[in-house]
Coordinates of C-alpha atoms and ligand atoms in Angstrom, one line a residue:
M1419 CA -0.1 0.2 0.3
S1420 CA 1.4 3.5 -1.0
L1421 CA 2.1 5.8 1.9
A1422 CA -0.3 8.2 0.1
A1423 CA -3.4 5.8 0.3
G1424 CA -2.4 5.1 3.8
F1425 CA -3.1 8.8 4.8
D1426 CA -6.4 8.8 3.1
R1427 CA -7.5 5.7 5.4
L1428 CA -7.0 7.7 8.8
L1429 CA -9.7 9.7 9.8
Q1430 CA -9.0 13.4 8.7
T1431 CA -9.4 14.9 12.3
Y1432 CA -6.3 16.9 12.3
A1433 CA -4.6 19.4 9.7
R1434 CA -1.6 17.9 9.5
T1435 CA 1.9 19.3 8.0
D1436 CA 2.8 16.9 5.1
L1437 CA 5.8 15.9 7.1
T1438 CA 6.6 12.6 8.0
F1439 CA 9.6 12.1 10.9
V1440 CA 11.4 9.3 11.5
R1441 CA 13.8 9.4 14.5
G1442 CA 14.4 12.0 16.9
E1443 CA 16.8 12.5 19.7
G1444 CA 17.2 15.3 22.4
C1445 CA 15.6 18.6 21.0
R1446 CA 16.3 17.4 17.4
V1447 CA 13.9 14.9 15.1
W1448 CA 14.3 14.2 11.4
D1449 CA 12.3 14.1 8.6
D1450 CA 12.5 10.7 6.1
A1451 CA 14.4 12.9 3.9
G1452 CA 17.1 13.5 6.3
G1453 CA 16.1 16.8 7.3
D1454 CA 16.6 18.3 10.8
Y1455 CA 14.5 20.0 12.7
L1456 CA 15.0 22.0 16.3
D1457 CA 12.1 20.7 18.1
F1458 CA 10.2 23.5 20.4
A1459 CA 6.8 22.0 20.1
G1460 CA 7.9 18.5 21.9
G1461 CA 5.3 16.9 20.7
I1462 CA 3.0 19.2 21.9
A1463 CA 4.4 19.6 25.7
V1464 CA 5.1 16.0 26.0
V1465 CA 8.5 15.1 25.2
S1466 CA 10.0 16.2 28.3
L1467 CA 13.2 15.0 28.7
G1468 CA 14.3 14.9 24.7
H1469 CA 13.5 12.6 22.3
C1470 CA 14.9 8.8 22.8
H1471 CA 16.0 10.1 26.6
P1472 CA 17.8 7.6 27.9
A1473 CA 16.9 7.1 31.4
P1474 CA 13.1 6.4 30.2
L1475 CA 14.3 4.4 27.1
A1476 CA 15.9 2.0 29.5
A1477 CA 13.2 1.9 31.7
A1478 CA 10.6 1.0 29.4
Q1479 CA 12.9 -1.4 27.5
A1480 CA 13.6 -3.6 30.8
Q1481 CA 9.8 -3.7 31.3
L1482 CA 9.1 -4.4 27.7
E1483 CA 10.9 -7.7 28.4
R1484 CA 9.7 -8.3 31.4
L1485 CA 5.9 -7.9 31.2
W1486 CA 3.8 -5.9 29.2
H1487 CA 0.5 -5.9 30.9
V1488 CA -1.6 -7.9 32.9
S1489 CA -4.9 -5.7 34.1
N1490 CA -5.5 -4.2 37.1
L1491 CA -6.7 -7.2 38.6
Y1492 CA -3.4 -7.7 39.7
R1493 CA -0.8 -5.6 41.7
T1494 CA 2.3 -4.4 39.3
D1495 CA 5.4 -2.4 40.9
P1496 CA 5.9 0.2 38.1
A1497 CA 2.3 1.8 38.7
E1498 CA 3.0 1.3 42.5
E1499 CA 6.0 3.1 42.5
L1500 CA 5.0 5.7 40.3
A1501 CA 2.0 6.4 42.6
S1502 CA 4.7 6.4 45.5
L1503 CA 6.5 8.9 43.6
L1504 CA 4.1 11.3 42.4
S1505 CA 2.4 11.3 46.1
A1506 CA 5.9 12.4 47.3
R1507 CA 6.0 15.1 44.9
F1508 CA 2.9 16.5 45.8
G1509 CA 2.9 15.7 49.8
G1510 CA 0.5 12.7 50.2
A1511 CA -1.6 11.8 47.3
Q1512 CA -3.2 8.8 45.6
A1513 CA -3.2 8.3 42.0
F1514 CA -5.6 6.8 39.2
F1515 CA -3.8 6.2 36.0
C1516 CA -5.2 6.4 32.9
N1517 CA -3.9 6.9 29.4
S1518 CA -4.3 10.5 28.5
G1519 CA -5.0 13.9 29.7
A1520 CA -8.8 13.9 28.9
E1521 CA -9.2 10.4 30.8
A1522 CA -7.4 12.2 33.6
I1523 CA -10.5 14.7 33.5
E1524 CA -12.9 12.3 33.3
A1525 CA -11.5 10.8 36.4
A1526 CA -11.7 14.3 38.0
L1527 CA -15.0 15.1 37.1
K1528 CA -16.5 11.5 38.3
Y1529 CA -14.3 12.0 41.3
A1530 CA -16.0 15.1 41.8
R1531 CA -19.5 13.8 41.9
K1532 CA -19.0 11.1 43.6
A1533 CA -17.1 12.6 46.7
T1534 CA -19.3 15.8 46.8
G1535 CA -22.7 14.6 45.6
K1536 CA -22.9 17.4 43.4
S1537 CA -22.9 17.4 39.2
G1538 CA -21.7 21.4 39.3
V1539 CA -18.9 22.4 37.8
V1540 CA -17.2 26.0 37.6
A1541 CA -14.5 26.2 34.5
L1542 CA -12.5 28.7 32.6
E1543 CA -13.8 30.7 29.3
G1544 CA -10.9 29.8 26.9
S1545 CA -10.0 26.6 28.7
F1546 CA -9.1 23.5 27.1
H1547 CA -9.5 20.1 29.2
G1548 CA -9.8 17.3 26.4
R1549 CA -12.1 15.8 23.8
T1550 CA -13.8 13.7 25.1
L1551 CA -17.6 14.3 26.0
G1552 CA -17.0 14.9 29.8
A1553 CA -14.0 17.1 28.9
L1554 CA -15.3 19.0 26.5
S1555 CA -18.3 19.9 28.6
A1556 CA -15.7 21.5 30.6
T1557 CA -13.7 23.3 27.9
G1558 CA -14.3 26.9 27.4
Q1559 CA -13.9 27.2 24.0
P1560 CA -17.5 27.2 22.0
G1561 CA -16.0 26.6 18.6
K1562 CA -14.4 22.9 20.1
R1563 CA -18.1 22.5 21.8
A1564 CA -20.5 23.6 19.0
A1565 CA -21.1 20.6 16.6
F1566 CA -21.7 18.2 19.7
E1567 CA -23.9 19.6 21.9
P1568 CA -25.8 18.8 23.8
L1569 CA -22.8 18.0 26.2
V1570 CA -23.0 17.3 29.5
P1571 CA -24.9 19.6 31.7
G1572 CA -23.9 22.0 34.7
V1573 CA -20.9 23.4 33.7
R1574 CA -20.6 26.9 34.1
F1575 CA -17.3 29.2 32.6
V1576 CA -15.9 32.4 33.9
R1577 CA -13.4 34.5 32.2
P1578 CA -9.6 33.7 34.1
N1579 CA -8.4 35.6 36.6
D1580 CA -12.0 37.0 37.8
A1581 CA -12.5 36.2 41.5
A1582 CA -15.8 37.9 41.7
A1583 CA -17.1 36.1 38.2
L1584 CA -15.9 32.6 39.9
Q1585 CA -17.3 33.1 43.6
L1586 CA -20.9 33.9 42.1
A1587 CA -20.6 31.1 39.4
A1588 CA -19.6 28.9 42.4
D1589 CA -23.0 28.0 44.0
A1590 CA -24.6 25.4 46.5
D1591 CA -24.7 23.1 42.9
V1592 CA -20.9 23.0 42.5
G1593 CA -18.8 20.8 43.5
L1594 CA -16.0 21.3 41.1
I1595 CA -13.9 24.0 40.5
L1596 CA -11.6 23.2 37.3
L1597 CA -8.5 25.3 36.8
E1598 CA -5.3 25.0 34.2
P1599 CA -2.8 27.2 36.3
I1600 CA -1.6 28.3 33.1
L1601 CA -4.5 28.0 30.2
G1602 CA -2.3 26.3 27.2
E1603 CA -4.2 25.6 24.5
G1604 CA -6.1 28.8 25.0
G1605 CA -3.5 31.1 24.5
V1606 CA -0.7 30.6 27.4
V1607 CA -2.7 32.5 30.3
P1608 CA -1.3 32.4 33.2
L1609 CA -3.6 32.7 36.3
E1610 CA -3.0 35.3 39.2
P1611 CA -2.7 34.3 42.9
G1612 CA -4.7 36.3 44.1
F1613 CA -7.4 34.3 41.8
V1614 CA -6.1 30.6 42.6
A1615 CA -6.1 31.9 46.3
A1616 CA -10.1 33.0 45.7
A1617 CA -10.7 29.3 44.2
A1618 CA -8.9 27.5 47.0
A1619 CA -11.0 29.5 49.7
L1620 CA -13.9 28.0 48.3
P1621 CA -15.7 25.3 49.7
Q1622 CA -16.5 23.2 46.4
L1623 CA -13.1 20.6 45.1
L1624 CA -10.3 22.1 43.4
C1625 CA -8.5 20.5 40.4
F1626 CA -5.8 21.7 39.0
D1627 CA -5.4 20.4 35.3
E1628 CA -1.8 19.9 35.1
V1629 CA -1.6 18.0 31.8
Q1630 CA 0.0 20.9 30.3
T1631 CA 1.8 22.5 33.1
G1632 CA 3.0 19.6 35.0
V1633 CA 6.3 17.6 35.3
G1634 CA 8.5 20.4 35.7
R1635 CA 7.2 22.1 32.5
T1636 CA 7.2 26.0 34.7
G1637 CA 10.4 25.6 36.3
S1638 CA 8.7 23.2 39.3
F1639 CA 7.3 20.0 39.5
F1640 CA 3.5 21.1 39.6
A1641 CA 2.6 24.4 38.5
F1642 CA 1.0 25.1 41.9
E1643 CA 3.8 25.2 43.9
Q1644 CA 4.5 28.2 42.6
L1645 CA 0.9 29.6 43.5
D1646 CA 0.9 29.1 46.8
V1647 CA -2.0 26.9 46.8
R1648 CA -2.5 23.6 47.5
P1649 CA -5.7 21.7 45.4
D1650 CA -7.8 18.7 46.3
L1651 CA -7.0 17.2 42.5
V1652 CA -4.9 17.2 39.9
T1653 CA -4.8 15.8 36.4
L1654 CA -1.4 15.0 35.0
A1655 CA -0.6 13.5 31.4
K1656 CA 1.2 14.7 28.5
G1657 CA 5.3 15.1 29.4
L1658 CA 4.5 12.1 32.2
A1659 CA 6.6 9.4 30.4
N1660 CA 8.0 11.0 27.8
G1661 CA 5.9 10.4 25.0
L1662 CA 4.7 7.2 26.1
P1663 CA 0.8 7.0 26.9
I1664 CA -0.2 8.0 30.3
G1665 CA -2.3 10.2 32.2
A1666 CA -3.1 10.2 36.3
L1667 CA -5.5 11.6 38.6
L1668 CA -4.1 12.7 41.8
V1669 CA -6.3 12.6 45.4
A1670 CA -4.7 14.8 48.2
D1671 CA -4.8 12.4 51.0
H1672 CA -7.1 15.2 52.8
A1673 CA -9.7 14.4 50.1
A1674 CA -9.4 10.4 49.2
G1675 CA -11.8 7.9 50.2
A1676 CA -14.3 8.7 47.6
F1677 CA -13.9 5.9 44.9
A1678 CA -14.3 2.6 45.8
P1679 CA -13.4 -0.5 43.4
G1680 CA -16.0 -0.6 40.7
D1681 CA -16.8 3.2 40.6
H1682 CA -13.6 3.7 37.9
G1683 CA -11.2 2.0 35.6
S1684 CA -9.2 1.7 32.6
T1685 CA -8.2 -1.5 30.9
F1686 CA -5.0 -0.3 29.9
G1687 CA -4.6 2.5 32.8
G1688 CA -1.0 2.0 34.8
N1689 CA 0.4 -0.1 32.0
P1690 CA 3.9 -1.4 33.4
V1691 CA 5.7 -0.3 30.1
S1692 CA 4.4 3.6 30.6
C1693 CA 4.7 3.4 34.6
A1694 CA 7.9 2.5 34.3
A1695 CA 9.3 5.4 31.8
A1696 CA 7.1 7.4 33.9
C1697 CA 9.4 6.5 37.4
A1698 CA 12.5 7.3 35.3
V1699 CA 10.9 10.9 34.4
A1700 CA 10.3 12.0 38.1
D1701 CA 13.7 10.5 39.1
A1702 CA 15.2 12.8 36.4
I1703 CA 13.2 16.2 37.1
D1704 CA 15.9 17.3 39.8
A1705 CA 17.0 20.6 40.9
D1706 CA 19.0 20.8 38.2
L1707 CA 17.0 20.1 35.7
L1708 CA 14.0 22.4 37.0
D1709 CA 16.8 25.3 37.0
N1710 CA 17.5 24.6 33.4
V1711 CA 14.1 24.9 32.8
R1712 CA 13.9 28.7 34.5
L1713 CA 17.2 29.4 33.1
R1714 CA 16.1 28.8 29.5
G1715 CA 12.6 30.1 30.3
A1716 CA 14.3 33.2 31.1
Q1717 CA 16.6 33.6 28.3
L1718 CA 13.6 32.5 25.7
A1719 CA 11.4 35.1 27.0
E1720 CA 13.5 38.0 27.8
A1721 CA 15.2 37.6 24.1
L1722 CA 11.9 37.3 22.7
S1723 CA 10.0 40.6 24.5
G1724 CA 12.6 42.7 22.6
L1725 CA 11.2 41.9 19.0
P1726 CA 9.1 44.0 17.2
G1727 CA 7.3 41.3 16.3
A1728 CA 6.5 39.8 19.7
L1729 CA 3.6 42.1 20.5
S1730 CA 3.5 40.5 24.4
V1731 CA 5.2 37.3 26.1
R1732 CA 3.7 35.4 28.5
G1733 CA 4.3 32.0 30.4
R1734 CA 6.9 30.4 32.7
G1735 CA 9.3 28.5 32.2
L1736 CA 9.3 26.5 29.1
L1737 CA 5.4 27.1 28.5
L1738 CA 6.0 30.5 26.7
G1739 CA 3.7 31.9 24.6
I1740 CA 4.0 35.2 21.8
D1741 CA 1.6 37.4 20.4
V1742 CA 1.9 38.4 17.0
E1743 CA 0.5 40.6 14.7
G1744 CA -0.9 38.1 12.0
A1745 CA -2.0 34.5 12.2
A1746 CA 0.1 32.6 14.7
V1747 CA -0.3 29.7 11.7
D1748 CA 2.3 31.6 9.4
V1749 CA 4.4 32.1 12.1
V1750 CA 4.6 28.5 12.8
D1751 CA 4.9 27.6 9.0
A1752 CA 7.6 29.9 8.4
A1753 CA 9.6 28.8 11.4
R1754 CA 9.5 25.2 10.3
E1755 CA 10.6 26.2 6.5
S1756 CA 13.8 27.2 8.5
G1757 CA 14.1 24.1 10.7
L1758 CA 12.0 25.2 13.6
L1759 CA 9.3 23.4 15.1
V1760 CA 6.9 25.4 16.9
L1761 CA 3.1 25.5 18.5
T1762 CA 0.2 27.8 17.9
A1763 CA -2.1 28.4 21.5
G1764 CA -5.0 30.2 19.5
E1765 CA -5.5 32.5 16.8
S1766 CA -2.4 35.0 17.5
T1767 CA -0.5 33.0 20.0
V1768 CA 2.8 31.2 18.6
R1769 CA 3.7 28.3 21.7
L1770 CA 7.3 27.5 22.8
A1771 CA 7.5 23.8 24.7
P1772 CA 10.9 22.6 24.1
P1773 CA 12.3 19.5 25.8
L1774 CA 13.0 20.4 29.7
T1775 CA 16.5 19.4 28.7
V1776 CA 17.2 22.2 26.0
T1777 CA 20.6 23.3 26.1
A1778 CA 21.7 27.6 26.2
G1779 CA 22.8 27.1 22.6
E1780 CA 19.5 25.3 20.7
A1781 CA 17.6 28.5 22.5
D1782 CA 19.5 30.9 21.0
E1783 CA 19.3 28.8 17.6
A1784 CA 15.8 29.0 18.0
L1785 CA 16.0 32.9 18.7
V1786 CA 18.0 33.4 15.9
I1787 CA 15.6 32.0 13.6
L1788 CA 12.4 33.5 15.8
G1789 CA 14.3 37.1 15.1
R1790 CA 14.2 36.8 11.4
I1791 CA 10.9 36.1 11.5
L1792 CA 9.4 38.2 14.1
C1793 CA 11.4 41.3 12.5
Ligands
PLP2783 N1 -5.8 19.2 29.9 C1 -4.9 20.0 29.5 C2 -4.6 21.7 30.0 C3 -4.3 19.8 28.0 O1 -3.7 20.9 27.4 C4 -4.9 18.9 27.4 C5 -4.5 18.5 25.7 O2 -3.6 19.4 25.1 C6 -5.7 17.9 27.5 C7 -6.3 18.5 29.1 C8 -6.3 16.7 26.9 O3 -5.2 16.0 26.6 P1 -5.2 14.6 25.7 O4 -5.3 15.6 24.5 O5 -4.1 13.7 26.2 O6 -6.5 14.1 26.2

C-alpha cells in the first residue's frame, strides 16, 4: 500500500503538515528526507526529557522484556512505584492511572461527583481539558463544543482571573472548580495568585489541570507550587512518560476515599511500560533540571520580548506564548521552513514548549530563527 493511500485511510481529524518524521534525539527530529528540525513543540509539550532520552528508554525497554500488561486485577511494581513518587512530589496523594489527559479529566469529574454528590462544575472561558464528552463539556471554547451539543450539563464558565465571577458561579450545585494554572491551548494565560487563592478559599473541590503545566514544565514539578496553593485534585498526562501514553488523577490525602472498587477503571491504565518510563522521568526531574527550565525560559522570554514582531510574551519556565500581529500559524509555517518546530495557542499566539533539557545553544538557535521571522 502506498503511503498516500495510507494517509487517506486515517479519519481526517487533524490538519496535518505533509512531513513524515522518522527519528528523534534530544531536541532534534529528522524527517524521511534526512532534514533535521529543532523541536520546540516537543510533541505538544510531551517530550519532557527530549527524544529517546536514555533513562525512560532503558526503563521502558527493561519493562518490555519483563511484562507488558497484566490488567488492574493484579498489582504491579511500576504503577505502585509511580504512585509513591507522585505522592512524595505532591506531599501525600493517591493516584488513578489512565492513558491520556482527557481520561484524567474524566476521572476528576467523576471523582468530584462521587465525593461531593454535586454535578456542577466551574471552569474557565478559553480553557482546554480534552475532547471526550465530559472533558469537552468543561472546555471553555465554544468553537470546539458547538458540533457536539448537547454536552454534559452543569458546567459554567467564568473569565480567567475574575475572582468575583468565580465566587458568584460557585453556587450550592457546584462540586468542582477546574483550573489550568496556565491556560495552555487557550493562549498561554497564567492565572494570577489572587484568583487562585480565591478559588482555594471556596468550599468546592479544587482541581488543577496540570496535563500541560505539570512534570517540571514551568520550573517546578507542579505549576501550583509557584502559586502558594494546594489543590484537592491534580490531573497529569503529556510529559509524564516522555511520550508513552499515560494520564493520572492525583487525589490529596485529605480528599481521598470517595472512589470504591467498581466506581472507575481503565483496561490499559497503569500500564507497566508507561509507568516504568514515567518513574524514570520523575526521577530525572531534579533541582538541576528545574534550574535549567527556569534559566532557559528566562533566556527565551527576555530575548523574545525584545523582538519587534512579538507584541507580548507570557508564560512560565518552558511554556511560553508570544502574541504576534498576524496569524500565529504563519509564524509556525515560516519557522518550520527554517528548521524550527513551534506551536500555536489560539489564533494569534505562538507557543514554545521545548524539552526541559534544551540547552542555551539550542535556545539561541531558535531565537535566531524567530528573530528573523518576528522582525
Ligand atoms: N488538559 C490540558 C490542560 C491539555 O492541554 C490537554 C491537551 O492538550 C488535555 C487536557 C487533553 O489531553 P489529551 O490530549 O492527552 O487527552
